[in-house]
Coordinates of C-alpha atoms in Angstrom, one line a residue:
Chain W
M1 CA -91.5 28.6 23.0
E2 CA -89.9 25.2 22.9
I3 CA -86.6 26.6 23.9
W4 CA -88.1 27.9 27.1
I5 CA -89.6 24.5 27.9
I6 CA -86.1 23.0 27.4
H7 CA -84.4 25.6 29.7
M8 CA -87.1 25.0 32.2
L9 CA -86.6 21.2 32.1
N10 CA -82.9 21.6 32.3
G11 CA -83.3 23.8 35.4
I12 CA -85.7 21.4 37.1
S13 CA -83.5 18.3 36.4
F14 CA -80.5 20.1 37.9
G15 CA -82.7 21.2 40.8
M16 CA -83.7 17.6 41.4
L17 CA -80.0 16.6 41.7
L18 CA -79.4 19.5 44.1
F19 CA -82.3 18.3 46.1
L20 CA -80.7 14.8 46.5
L21 CA -77.6 16.5 47.8
A22 CA -79.3 19.1 49.9
T23 CA -81.7 16.8 51.6
G24 CA -79.0 14.9 53.4
L25 CA -77.3 18.1 54.4
T26 CA -80.5 19.6 55.8
L27 CA -81.8 16.5 57.5
I28 CA -78.4 15.9 59.2
F29 CA -78.2 19.4 60.3
G30 CA -81.8 19.7 61.4
L31 CA -81.7 16.5 63.3
M32 CA -78.2 16.3 64.7
D33 CA -76.9 19.9 64.5
I34 CA -74.0 18.4 62.5
V35 CA -72.6 20.5 59.6
N36 CA -71.3 18.0 57.1
L37 CA -69.4 19.8 54.4
S38 CA -68.1 16.5 52.9
H39 CA -71.3 16.1 50.8
G40 CA -69.4 17.5 47.9
G41 CA -66.8 14.7 48.4
Y42 CA -69.6 12.2 48.7
Y43 CA -70.9 13.4 45.3
L44 CA -67.5 13.0 43.7
L45 CA -66.9 9.5 45.1
G46 CA -70.5 8.6 44.2
V47 CA -69.8 9.5 40.5
Y48 CA -66.7 7.2 40.4
I49 CA -68.2 4.3 42.4
G50 CA -71.2 4.4 40.0
V51 CA -68.8 4.3 37.0
T52 CA -66.8 1.3 38.3
V53 CA -69.9 -0.8 39.3
S54 CA -71.6 -0.1 36.0
M55 CA -68.5 -1.1 34.2
Y56 CA -68.3 -4.5 35.9
T57 CA -71.9 -5.3 36.2
G58 CA -73.4 -3.4 33.3
S59 CA -76.4 -2.6 35.5
F60 CA -77.4 1.0 35.9
L61 CA -79.7 0.3 38.9
L62 CA -77.0 -1.7 40.6
A63 CA -74.5 1.1 40.0
V64 CA -76.7 3.8 41.5
L65 CA -77.5 1.6 44.6
A66 CA -73.9 0.7 45.1
S67 CA -72.9 4.3 45.1
G68 CA -75.5 5.1 47.6
L69 CA -74.6 2.2 49.9
C70 CA -70.8 2.8 49.8
I71 CA -71.3 6.5 50.6
S72 CA -73.7 5.8 53.4
I73 CA -71.2 3.4 54.9
I74 CA -68.5 6.1 54.7
G75 CA -70.9 8.6 56.2
V76 CA -71.8 6.4 59.1
L77 CA -68.1 5.7 59.9
M78 CA -67.4 9.4 59.8
E79 CA -70.3 10.1 62.1
R80 CA -69.4 7.4 64.7
F81 CA -65.6 7.9 64.8
F82 CA -65.2 11.6 64.1
L83 CA -68.2 13.9 64.1
R84 CA -69.7 12.4 67.3
K85 CA -66.7 13.8 69.2
L86 CA -67.4 17.3 68.0
H87 CA -70.9 17.6 69.3
L88 CA -72.3 21.2 69.0
Q89 CA -69.0 22.6 67.6
P90 CA -70.0 23.7 64.1
L91 CA -66.7 25.3 63.2
A92 CA -64.8 22.2 64.1
Q93 CA -67.3 20.1 62.2
C94 CA -66.9 22.3 59.1
L95 CA -63.1 22.2 59.0
L96 CA -63.0 18.4 59.8
T97 CA -65.4 17.6 57.0
I98 CA -63.6 20.0 54.6
G99 CA -60.4 18.0 55.4
F100 CA -62.3 14.8 54.6
T101 CA -63.4 16.4 51.2
F102 CA -59.7 16.9 50.4
V103 CA -58.9 13.4 51.3
F104 CA -61.8 12.0 49.2
A105 CA -60.8 14.1 46.3
D106 CA -57.2 12.8 46.5
I107 CA -58.4 9.2 46.9
A108 CA -60.6 9.6 43.8
L109 CA -57.5 11.0 42.0
M110 CA -55.4 8.1 43.1
I111 CA -57.9 5.3 42.2
W112 CA -59.6 6.7 39.1
G113 CA -56.9 9.1 37.8
G114 CA -59.0 12.2 37.7
E115 CA -60.5 11.6 34.3
A116 CA -64.1 12.7 33.8
R117 CA -65.8 9.3 33.4
F118 CA -69.5 8.7 33.7
I119 CA -71.9 6.0 34.3
E120 CA -73.4 4.1 31.3
K121 CA -76.9 5.4 30.8
P122 CA -79.6 2.8 30.4
A123 CA -80.3 2.0 26.7
F124 CA -83.9 3.2 26.7
L125 CA -82.7 6.7 27.7
T126 CA -80.3 7.3 24.8
H127 CA -82.7 8.5 22.0
P128 CA -83.6 12.2 22.3
I129 CA -87.2 13.2 22.9
F130 CA -88.4 15.9 20.5
I131 CA -90.1 19.0 22.0
G132 CA -91.3 20.8 18.9
E133 CA -88.1 20.9 16.7
I134 CA -85.6 20.5 19.4
G135 CA -84.2 17.2 20.8
F136 CA -84.1 16.9 24.5
P137 CA -82.1 14.2 26.3
P138 CA -84.6 11.8 28.0
Y139 CA -82.0 11.1 30.7
R140 CA -82.8 14.5 32.2
L141 CA -86.5 13.7 32.2
F142 CA -85.6 10.4 33.9
V143 CA -83.6 12.4 36.6
I144 CA -86.6 14.6 37.2
V145 CA -88.9 11.6 37.7
I146 CA -86.4 9.9 40.0
G147 CA -86.0 13.1 42.0
A148 CA -89.8 13.5 42.3
V149 CA -90.2 9.9 43.4
I150 CA -87.5 10.2 46.0
A151 CA -89.0 13.5 47.3
G152 CA -92.4 11.8 47.5
L153 CA -91.0 8.8 49.3
L154 CA -89.1 11.0 51.8
W155 CA -92.3 13.0 52.4
L156 CA -94.3 9.8 53.0
F157 CA -91.5 8.5 55.3
Q158 CA -91.4 11.6 57.3
E159 CA -95.2 12.2 57.6
R160 CA -96.8 8.8 57.4
T161 CA -94.4 6.3 59.1
R162 CA -93.7 5.6 62.7
V163 CA -89.9 6.1 62.2
G164 CA -90.7 9.3 60.4
A165 CA -92.7 10.5 63.4
L166 CA -89.8 9.5 65.7
V167 CA -87.4 11.6 63.5
R168 CA -89.7 14.6 63.7
A169 CA -90.0 14.2 67.4
A170 CA -86.2 14.0 67.8
V171 CA -85.8 17.1 65.6
D172 CA -88.2 19.1 67.8
D173 CA -86.7 18.1 71.1
K174 CA -83.9 15.6 71.4
E175 CA -83.9 15.4 75.2
I176 CA -87.6 14.8 75.5
A177 CA -87.6 12.3 72.7
G178 CA -84.7 10.5 74.4
G179 CA -86.5 10.6 77.7
L180 CA -89.6 9.0 76.1
G181 CA -87.4 6.0 75.3
I182 CA -86.6 6.8 71.7
N183 CA -83.2 5.5 70.7
V184 CA -82.0 8.9 69.5
P185 CA -78.4 7.9 68.6
L186 CA -79.6 5.0 66.5
L187 CA -82.0 7.4 64.8
F188 CA -79.2 9.8 64.2
M189 CA -77.1 7.1 62.5
G190 CA -80.0 6.1 60.3
V191 CA -80.6 9.6 59.2
F192 CA -76.9 10.2 58.6
A193 CA -76.8 7.0 56.5
L194 CA -79.9 8.1 54.5
G195 CA -78.4 11.6 53.8
A196 CA -75.1 10.1 52.7
F197 CA -77.0 7.5 50.6
L198 CA -78.8 10.3 48.7
A199 CA -75.6 12.2 48.2
G200 CA -74.1 9.0 46.6
V201 CA -77.1 8.5 44.4
C202 CA -76.8 12.1 43.4
G203 CA -73.2 11.5 42.3
A204 CA -74.1 8.4 40.3
L205 CA -77.1 9.9 38.7
G206 CA -75.8 13.4 38.2
G207 CA -72.3 12.8 37.1
P208 CA -73.2 12.7 33.4
F209 CA -74.5 16.2 33.5
I210 CA -73.0 18.0 36.4
G211 CA -69.6 16.6 35.5
V212 CA -66.5 15.9 37.5
Y213 CA -63.6 18.3 37.4
L214 CA -61.2 19.9 39.7
G215 CA -63.2 21.7 42.4
A216 CA -66.5 20.1 41.4
D217 CA -66.8 18.7 44.9
F218 CA -66.8 22.1 46.5
E219 CA -68.9 23.6 43.8
V220 CA -71.8 21.2 44.2
L221 CA -71.5 21.4 48.0
L222 CA -71.8 25.2 47.9
L223 CA -74.9 25.0 45.7
A224 CA -76.4 22.5 48.1
L225 CA -75.6 24.9 50.9
I226 CA -77.3 27.8 49.1
V227 CA -80.3 25.6 48.6
I228 CA -80.7 24.9 52.3
I229 CA -80.0 28.5 53.2
V230 CA -82.7 29.7 50.8
G231 CA -85.1 26.9 51.7
G232 CA -84.5 27.0 55.5
V233 CA -82.3 24.6 57.3
G234 CA -83.9 21.4 58.6
S235 CA -86.9 21.5 56.3
L236 CA -87.6 18.9 53.6
K237 CA -90.1 21.1 51.9
G238 CA -87.5 24.0 52.0
A239 CA -84.9 21.7 50.4
L240 CA -87.2 20.8 47.6
V241 CA -88.4 24.4 46.9
G242 CA -84.9 25.8 47.3
S243 CA -83.5 23.2 44.9
L244 CA -86.0 23.9 42.2
V245 CA -85.5 27.7 42.6
I246 CA -81.7 27.4 42.5
G247 CA -81.8 24.9 39.7
L248 CA -84.0 27.2 37.6
I249 CA -82.1 30.4 38.5
D250 CA -78.8 28.6 37.6
N251 CA -80.0 27.6 34.2
F252 CA -81.7 30.8 33.2
G253 CA -78.7 32.8 34.7
K254 CA -76.4 30.9 32.4
V255 CA -78.7 31.7 29.4
F256 CA -79.1 35.4 30.2
F257 CA -75.9 36.4 31.9
P258 CA -73.3 33.9 30.9
E259 CA -70.4 35.9 32.4
L260 CA -72.1 36.3 35.8
A261 CA -73.9 33.0 35.8
R262 CA -72.5 32.0 39.2
F263 CA -73.3 35.4 40.6
T264 CA -77.0 35.0 39.8
I265 CA -77.2 31.9 42.0
Y266 CA -75.8 33.7 45.0
A267 CA -77.8 36.9 44.6
P268 CA -81.3 35.4 45.5
M269 CA -79.7 33.9 48.6
V270 CA -78.4 37.3 49.8
I271 CA -81.8 38.8 49.1
I272 CA -83.7 36.1 51.0
L273 CA -81.2 36.4 53.9
A274 CA -81.7 40.1 54.1
V275 CA -85.5 39.7 54.3
K276 CA -85.9 36.4 56.2
P277 CA -82.7 35.1 57.7
S278 CA -84.2 31.7 58.6
G279 CA -84.9 30.9 54.9
L280 CA -88.2 30.4 53.2
F281 CA -89.4 27.5 55.3
G282 CA -87.0 27.6 58.2
S283 CA -88.5 27.6 61.7
R284 CA -85.4 28.5 63.6
S285 CA -83.6 31.9 63.5
Chain C
M1 CA -49.8 46.7 78.8
R2 CA -46.2 47.1 79.9
Y3 CA -43.5 44.8 78.9
T4 CA -40.9 43.1 80.9
S5 CA -37.3 43.4 79.8
K6 CA -37.3 39.7 78.7
Q7 CA -40.2 40.4 76.4
W8 CA -38.5 43.3 74.9
I9 CA -35.4 41.2 74.3
L10 CA -37.5 38.5 72.6
F11 CA -39.1 41.1 70.3
L12 CA -35.7 42.6 69.5
V13 CA -34.0 39.3 68.8
I14 CA -36.8 38.2 66.4
A15 CA -36.7 41.6 64.7
I16 CA -33.0 41.5 64.3
V17 CA -33.1 37.9 63.0
L18 CA -35.8 38.9 60.5
I19 CA -33.9 41.9 59.3
V20 CA -30.4 40.3 59.1
Y21 CA -31.6 37.0 57.8
P22 CA -31.3 37.6 54.0
F23 CA -27.7 38.7 54.4
A24 CA -26.8 35.8 56.6
L25 CA -28.5 33.1 54.6
P26 CA -28.9 34.4 51.0
S27 CA -31.1 31.6 49.7
Y28 CA -33.6 32.5 47.1
Y29 CA -35.9 29.7 48.0
F30 CA -36.1 30.4 51.7
T31 CA -36.5 34.1 51.2
A32 CA -39.5 33.4 49.0
L33 CA -40.9 31.0 51.6
L34 CA -40.5 33.5 54.3
T35 CA -42.0 36.3 52.2
Q36 CA -45.1 34.1 51.7
V37 CA -45.2 33.5 55.5
L38 CA -45.1 37.2 56.2
I39 CA -47.8 38.1 53.7
F40 CA -50.2 35.3 54.7
S41 CA -49.5 36.1 58.4
I42 CA -51.0 39.5 57.8
F43 CA -54.0 37.8 56.4
T44 CA -54.4 35.2 59.2
M45 CA -53.7 37.8 61.9
A46 CA -56.5 39.9 60.5
L47 CA -58.8 36.8 60.4
N48 CA -57.8 36.0 64.0
L49 CA -59.0 39.4 65.1
V50 CA -62.6 38.4 64.3
A51 CA -62.4 34.6 64.4
G52 CA -60.1 34.2 67.4
Y53 CA -60.6 37.2 69.6
T54 CA -64.3 38.1 68.8
G55 CA -65.5 34.5 68.2
L56 CA -66.9 35.2 64.7
A57 CA -65.7 32.2 62.7
S58 CA -65.9 33.6 59.2
L59 CA -65.5 31.2 56.2
G60 CA -65.6 34.1 53.7
H61 CA -62.5 36.0 54.6
S62 CA -60.7 35.3 51.3
A63 CA -63.2 37.7 49.7
F64 CA -61.4 40.6 51.4
F65 CA -57.9 39.2 50.6
G66 CA -59.0 38.5 47.0
S67 CA -60.6 41.8 46.5
G68 CA -57.5 43.6 47.8
A69 CA -55.4 41.5 45.4
Y70 CA -57.7 42.1 42.4
T71 CA -58.0 45.8 43.2
A72 CA -54.2 46.2 43.2
A73 CA -53.9 44.1 40.0
I74 CA -56.7 45.9 38.1
L75 CA -55.3 49.3 39.0
M76 CA -51.9 48.2 38.0
K77 CA -53.1 46.9 34.6
Y78 CA -55.6 49.6 33.7
V79 CA -54.8 52.7 35.6
S80 CA -51.3 53.3 37.1
Q81 CA -48.1 51.6 38.2
N82 CA -48.2 53.5 41.4
M83 CA -47.9 51.2 44.4
W84 CA -49.4 53.5 47.0
L85 CA -52.5 53.9 44.9
G86 CA -52.9 50.1 44.6
L87 CA -52.1 49.5 48.3
S88 CA -54.5 52.1 49.6
M89 CA -57.3 51.2 47.3
G90 CA -56.8 47.5 48.0
I91 CA -57.1 48.3 51.8
L92 CA -60.1 50.4 51.2
V93 CA -62.0 47.9 49.0
G94 CA -61.2 45.1 51.5
G95 CA -62.6 47.3 54.3
I96 CA -65.7 48.4 52.4
L97 CA -66.5 44.8 51.4
A98 CA -66.1 43.7 55.0
A99 CA -68.6 46.4 56.1
I100 CA -71.1 45.1 53.5
F101 CA -70.5 41.5 54.6
A102 CA -70.9 42.5 58.3
L103 CA -74.2 44.3 57.6
I104 CA -75.7 41.0 56.3
C105 CA -74.0 38.3 58.3
L106 CA -73.8 39.9 61.8
R107 CA -77.6 39.5 62.2
T108 CA -77.3 35.7 62.1
P109 CA -76.1 33.5 65.0
G110 CA -74.0 30.4 65.3
V111 CA -73.7 28.1 62.3
Y112 CA -75.7 30.4 60.1
F113 CA -73.0 32.9 60.4
I114 CA -70.5 30.3 59.0
F115 CA -72.9 29.5 56.1
I116 CA -73.6 33.1 55.2
T117 CA -70.0 34.3 55.3
L118 CA -69.2 31.3 53.1
A119 CA -71.9 32.1 50.6
L120 CA -71.0 35.8 50.6
G121 CA -67.4 34.9 50.0
Q122 CA -68.5 32.8 47.0
L123 CA -70.4 35.8 45.6
V124 CA -67.1 37.6 45.3
W125 CA -65.4 34.5 43.9
A126 CA -68.2 34.3 41.4
V127 CA -67.5 37.8 40.2
V128 CA -63.8 37.4 39.7
F129 CA -64.3 33.9 38.2
G130 CA -67.1 34.9 35.9
W131 CA -66.2 38.4 34.7
R132 CA -63.7 37.2 32.2
S133 CA -63.4 40.4 30.2
F134 CA -62.3 42.4 33.3
T135 CA -60.6 39.9 35.7
G136 CA -59.4 37.3 33.2
G137 CA -61.8 34.6 34.7
D138 CA -60.1 31.4 35.8
D139 CA -57.0 32.3 33.8
G140 CA -56.3 35.1 36.3
M141 CA -54.3 38.2 35.5
P142 CA -50.6 37.8 34.9
G143 CA -47.9 40.5 34.8
V144 CA -49.1 42.7 37.6
G145 CA -46.0 42.7 39.8
N146 CA -43.2 45.3 40.1
P147 CA -45.1 48.4 41.0
N148 CA -43.5 51.8 41.3
I149 CA -42.8 53.0 44.9
F150 CA -41.8 56.4 43.6
S151 CA -41.9 57.6 40.0
N152 CA -38.4 56.3 39.4
L153 CA -38.1 53.4 41.9
T154 CA -39.6 50.1 41.0
L155 CA -40.2 47.3 43.4
S156 CA -38.6 44.1 42.2
G157 CA -36.4 41.2 43.3
G158 CA -36.9 38.6 46.0
T159 CA -35.0 40.4 48.8
T160 CA -36.7 43.7 48.2
Y161 CA -40.1 42.1 48.4
Y162 CA -39.1 40.4 51.5
Y163 CA -38.3 43.7 53.2
F164 CA -41.4 45.2 51.7
A165 CA -43.6 42.4 53.2
L166 CA -41.6 42.6 56.5
V167 CA -42.4 46.3 57.0
F168 CA -46.2 45.7 56.6
F169 CA -46.0 42.5 58.6
I170 CA -44.5 44.5 61.6
I171 CA -47.0 47.3 61.2
T172 CA -49.9 44.8 61.2
F173 CA -48.5 43.0 64.2
F174 CA -48.4 46.2 66.2
I175 CA -51.9 47.3 65.0
I176 CA -53.4 43.9 66.1
H177 CA -51.3 44.0 69.3
R178 CA -52.5 47.5 70.1
I179 CA -56.1 46.6 69.5
V180 CA -56.2 43.4 71.5
T181 CA -54.5 45.0 74.5
S182 CA -56.8 48.0 74.4
P183 CA -60.2 48.3 76.2
F184 CA -61.8 47.8 72.8
G185 CA -60.0 44.5 72.4
H186 CA -61.0 43.4 75.9
V187 CA -64.7 44.1 74.9
L188 CA -64.2 41.9 71.8
V189 CA -62.9 39.0 74.0
G190 CA -65.8 39.6 76.3
I191 CA -68.2 39.3 73.4
R192 CA -66.6 36.0 72.5
E193 CA -66.9 34.7 76.0
N194 CA -70.4 36.0 76.8
Q195 CA -72.0 38.5 74.6
T196 CA -75.2 38.7 76.6
R197 CA -73.3 39.8 79.6
I198 CA -71.4 42.4 77.6
R199 CA -74.7 43.7 76.2
H200 CA -76.1 44.1 79.7
L201 CA -73.1 46.0 80.7
G202 CA -74.2 48.6 78.2
Y203 CA -71.9 47.9 75.3
N204 CA -73.2 48.0 71.8
V205 CA -72.2 44.5 70.8
W206 CA -73.2 44.8 67.2
L207 CA -71.1 48.0 66.7
Y208 CA -68.0 46.3 68.3
K209 CA -68.3 43.3 66.0
F210 CA -68.9 45.6 63.0
I211 CA -65.8 47.7 63.7
A212 CA -63.7 44.5 64.3
F213 CA -64.9 43.1 61.0
I214 CA -64.0 46.3 59.1
I215 CA -60.5 46.5 60.6
S216 CA -60.0 42.9 59.7
G217 CA -61.2 43.6 56.2
F218 CA -58.7 46.5 55.8
L219 CA -55.8 44.3 56.8
C220 CA -57.0 41.4 54.6
G221 CA -57.1 43.9 51.7
L222 CA -53.6 45.0 52.5
A223 CA -52.3 41.4 52.5
G224 CA -54.1 40.7 49.2
A225 CA -52.6 43.8 47.5
I226 CA -49.1 42.9 48.7
W227 CA -49.6 39.3 47.6
S228 CA -50.6 40.4 44.1
Y229 CA -47.5 42.5 43.8
Y230 CA -45.3 39.8 45.1
N231 CA -46.8 37.1 43.1
G232 CA -47.2 39.2 40.0
F233 CA -50.3 37.3 39.3
V234 CA -53.9 37.1 40.7
S235 CA -56.3 34.2 40.2
P236 CA -59.7 33.3 41.5
R237 CA -57.9 31.1 44.0
D238 CA -57.1 34.3 45.9
A239 CA -60.8 34.7 46.7
S240 CA -61.7 31.0 47.0
F241 CA -63.5 29.1 49.6
E242 CA -60.4 26.9 50.0
L243 CA -58.3 29.8 50.9
S244 CA -60.8 31.0 53.5
A245 CA -60.9 27.5 55.0
E246 CA -57.1 27.3 55.0
A247 CA -56.8 30.6 56.8
L248 CA -59.2 29.5 59.4
L249 CA -57.4 26.2 59.8
I250 CA -54.1 28.1 60.2
V251 CA -55.6 30.3 63.0
I252 CA -56.9 27.2 64.9
L253 CA -53.7 25.2 64.3
G254 CA -51.5 28.1 65.5
G255 CA -53.8 29.1 68.4
S256 CA -56.9 31.2 67.9
G257 CA -57.2 34.3 70.0
T258 CA -53.4 34.5 70.6
L259 CA -51.1 37.1 69.2
S260 CA -48.5 34.8 67.7
G261 CA -50.8 31.9 66.9
P262 CA -51.6 32.9 63.3
I263 CA -47.9 33.5 62.6
V264 CA -46.9 30.1 63.9
G265 CA -49.8 28.4 62.1
T266 CA -48.9 30.1 58.8
I267 CA -45.2 29.0 59.2
V268 CA -46.3 25.4 59.7
V269 CA -48.8 25.3 56.9
V270 CA -46.6 27.1 54.3
L271 CA -43.7 24.8 55.2
I272 CA -46.0 21.7 55.0
K273 CA -47.4 22.7 51.7
N274 CA -44.0 23.5 50.2
I275 CA -42.2 20.4 51.6
I276 CA -45.0 18.1 50.5
A277 CA -45.2 19.6 47.1
A278 CA -41.5 18.8 46.7
Y279 CA -41.7 15.2 47.7
T280 CA -45.1 13.8 46.8
E281 CA -48.0 14.3 44.5
R282 CA -50.3 13.4 47.3
W283 CA -50.3 16.9 48.8
L284 CA -54.1 17.2 48.8
F285 CA -54.3 14.1 50.9
V286 CA -51.8 15.4 53.4
L287 CA -53.6 18.7 53.5
G288 CA -56.8 17.0 54.3
V289 CA -55.2 14.9 57.0
T290 CA -53.7 18.1 58.4
Y291 CA -57.2 19.5 58.7
I292 CA -58.5 16.3 60.4
L293 CA -55.6 15.9 62.8
T294 CA -55.7 19.6 63.8
I295 CA -59.4 19.4 64.6
L296 CA -59.1 16.2 66.5
Y297 CA -55.9 16.8 68.4
A298 CA -54.7 20.4 68.2
R299 CA -57.8 22.4 68.9
R300 CA -56.0 24.6 71.4
G301 CA -53.4 25.3 68.8
I302 CA -49.6 25.1 69.0
V303 CA -49.3 28.4 70.9
G304 CA -52.1 27.3 73.2
A305 CA -50.4 24.1 74.0
F306 CA -46.9 25.5 74.4
G307 CA -47.8 29.0 75.4
V308 CA -48.0 28.3 79.1
R309 CA -44.4 27.1 79.1
L310 CA -43.2 30.0 77.0
K311 CA -45.1 32.5 79.2
S312 CA -43.4 31.2 82.4
W313 CA -40.1 31.8 80.6
V314 CA -40.8 35.2 79.2
G315 CA -42.5 36.3 82.4

C-alpha cells in the first residue's frame, strides 16, 4: 500500500514540474499563437542559473527567483527581436526556437561544463518523511505544494484580476481587444515573461530530480508538449490536468513497463488525439 | 515536361561528374562525405515532397528514416544478410508507418499538425530507445553493414557504397521529379496554395495528402536502410526529433518546394557539420546559429534566391 502512495506522490510531483513548463508554453501559444520550443532550453539554463546563484548566496529562494527572472529576460528579448518577426508562421517559429535551444545548450556547456549539478536544497527538506516503513524525500512534497500554490495563483490571476480579464479577452479576440484600447503587445510581453519565468523556476526546482543530461532539454520540452496536446492548447486547466495525467502515467509506466516507459507516455496522447483532436479542455480544433 | 537541350546537358554533366569523381579525386574523406550527402538527400527530397510541395510541415519524418534503418539492421542481425530483403522491408516499413501517421495527423490543421507529427515521431523513438533487448537501446546496434547483394557478392568499401548510394539517389530524384511534374504533383502544389479551392474543384484532398505521405515514407525508409548499411550502425539518433528538425531545416535552407533545394541544403549542412566538427568543439552553437540565420534571412532557400538567375541561364 505505502509503495503505491509513494509512486503516486512521485508522479504528482513530476506532474507539477511539467505543469510549470507547460503553462508557459500553453499560455504563449493560446494568447499569441507563438510556438516556443525553447522551453526545454529555458529549463536547462534555469537549472544552472539556480545552481550558480545558490552557490554564491546560499539562498534557495533567491536562486529560484533569479532563475525565473533571468529566463524571463531571455524570453522577452527573444520575443521582441526574433519571434515578433515571425507572426503566424508556426513552422518558422518552431525551427527558430529549436535553433535557440541548441545555442542555449552549448552556452550551458561552455559556462558550466556539462556536469550534472543541482541547487542546494533547503535544510529543512533533507530528512526523509516516513510513509509507513518507506522514507520519502520531503523535497518532492515541497515541489507538489509549490506547484499547487502557483497553479492556484495563476488561476486567481486569470479569473479574478483585471489583468487576467484583459488576457482572457485578448485570447478570445485580439483585434477586438486591441480595438477596445487594450495594449495587446504589452500584454503579450507580460505573458511571455511569465511563461519563461515559470520555465526558469521549473529548471531551478526540478533539476534535482529531473536531472540535466545530454538531450534533457528536448526531452522535457517534448513532455511539456504532450501535456498541452493532451490537455488542450491554450487552457490553464488543461495544462494542470494534462501534467498530472502525464506525470502519473510516466511514473507508473516506469514501474510496470520499464523498457517501454517512454512509450507509455506517448500512447495516451495518441488515443486522446484520435478521439478528441483538440485535447481534453481545448476549445479550438 | 519537356527539356531544353541546355537542361539535358546540365543533367548529363552532373551525372558524369558524379560517376567519374571517385576516379578523378580518390579521397576517402570526400567520398565518405559525398556518400552521406547522397543518402541524406534521398531523405530530404522525400520530406520535401510533403513539407515543400504539399505544405505539410512534418516534424516526425525521422521516424520513417529510423524505422527503415532499424528494419534493415534487425533483419541483418537476426534473419539474413540479404540486402534486397533489408532494402525492400525497410521501404515497406517506412511506408506503412507513414500511412499510420497520416491517418492520425492529417485530421489536424496548422500548428497541431506539427505537434502531432513530432509526438508520433517520438513514439517511434521511444520504442527504439526503450526496447533494449531488441534494438540495443541507446547503445544502438553495431556491426550491421556489408550486406550481400547476391549470395557471393558482399557490399563493402567506400567507393562501392558511393555508387550504391548514387544509384538510389538518381532513382529517387527521378521518382520525385516524375511526381512533381505530373498532374498528381500539380494537385499537391494546389493543396499547398489553397486547399479549399482544390477541394471545391472536386479533388479528394485528404487522399492526395495521404498518398504523398506514403510515398514520402517509402523513400525515407529506403534512405534509412541504405544509411544503416553504409554506417554499419544504427542508433536512436536515426529516429530522433533532432534529425527530423534538421531535415526540415535542410529543406527550407535549400529551398522548399524545389527539386534541387533539398540536395543543395543537404550539401551545405553536411559540409558545415563536418568542417565545424574538425575545427571547433562549439558545433552545437554553430548549428543553432545556422537554424536562426536560415529562418531569419534564408526563408526562400538557396535555390529560391539563386534559382531565378539559374533558370534564365538554363532556359
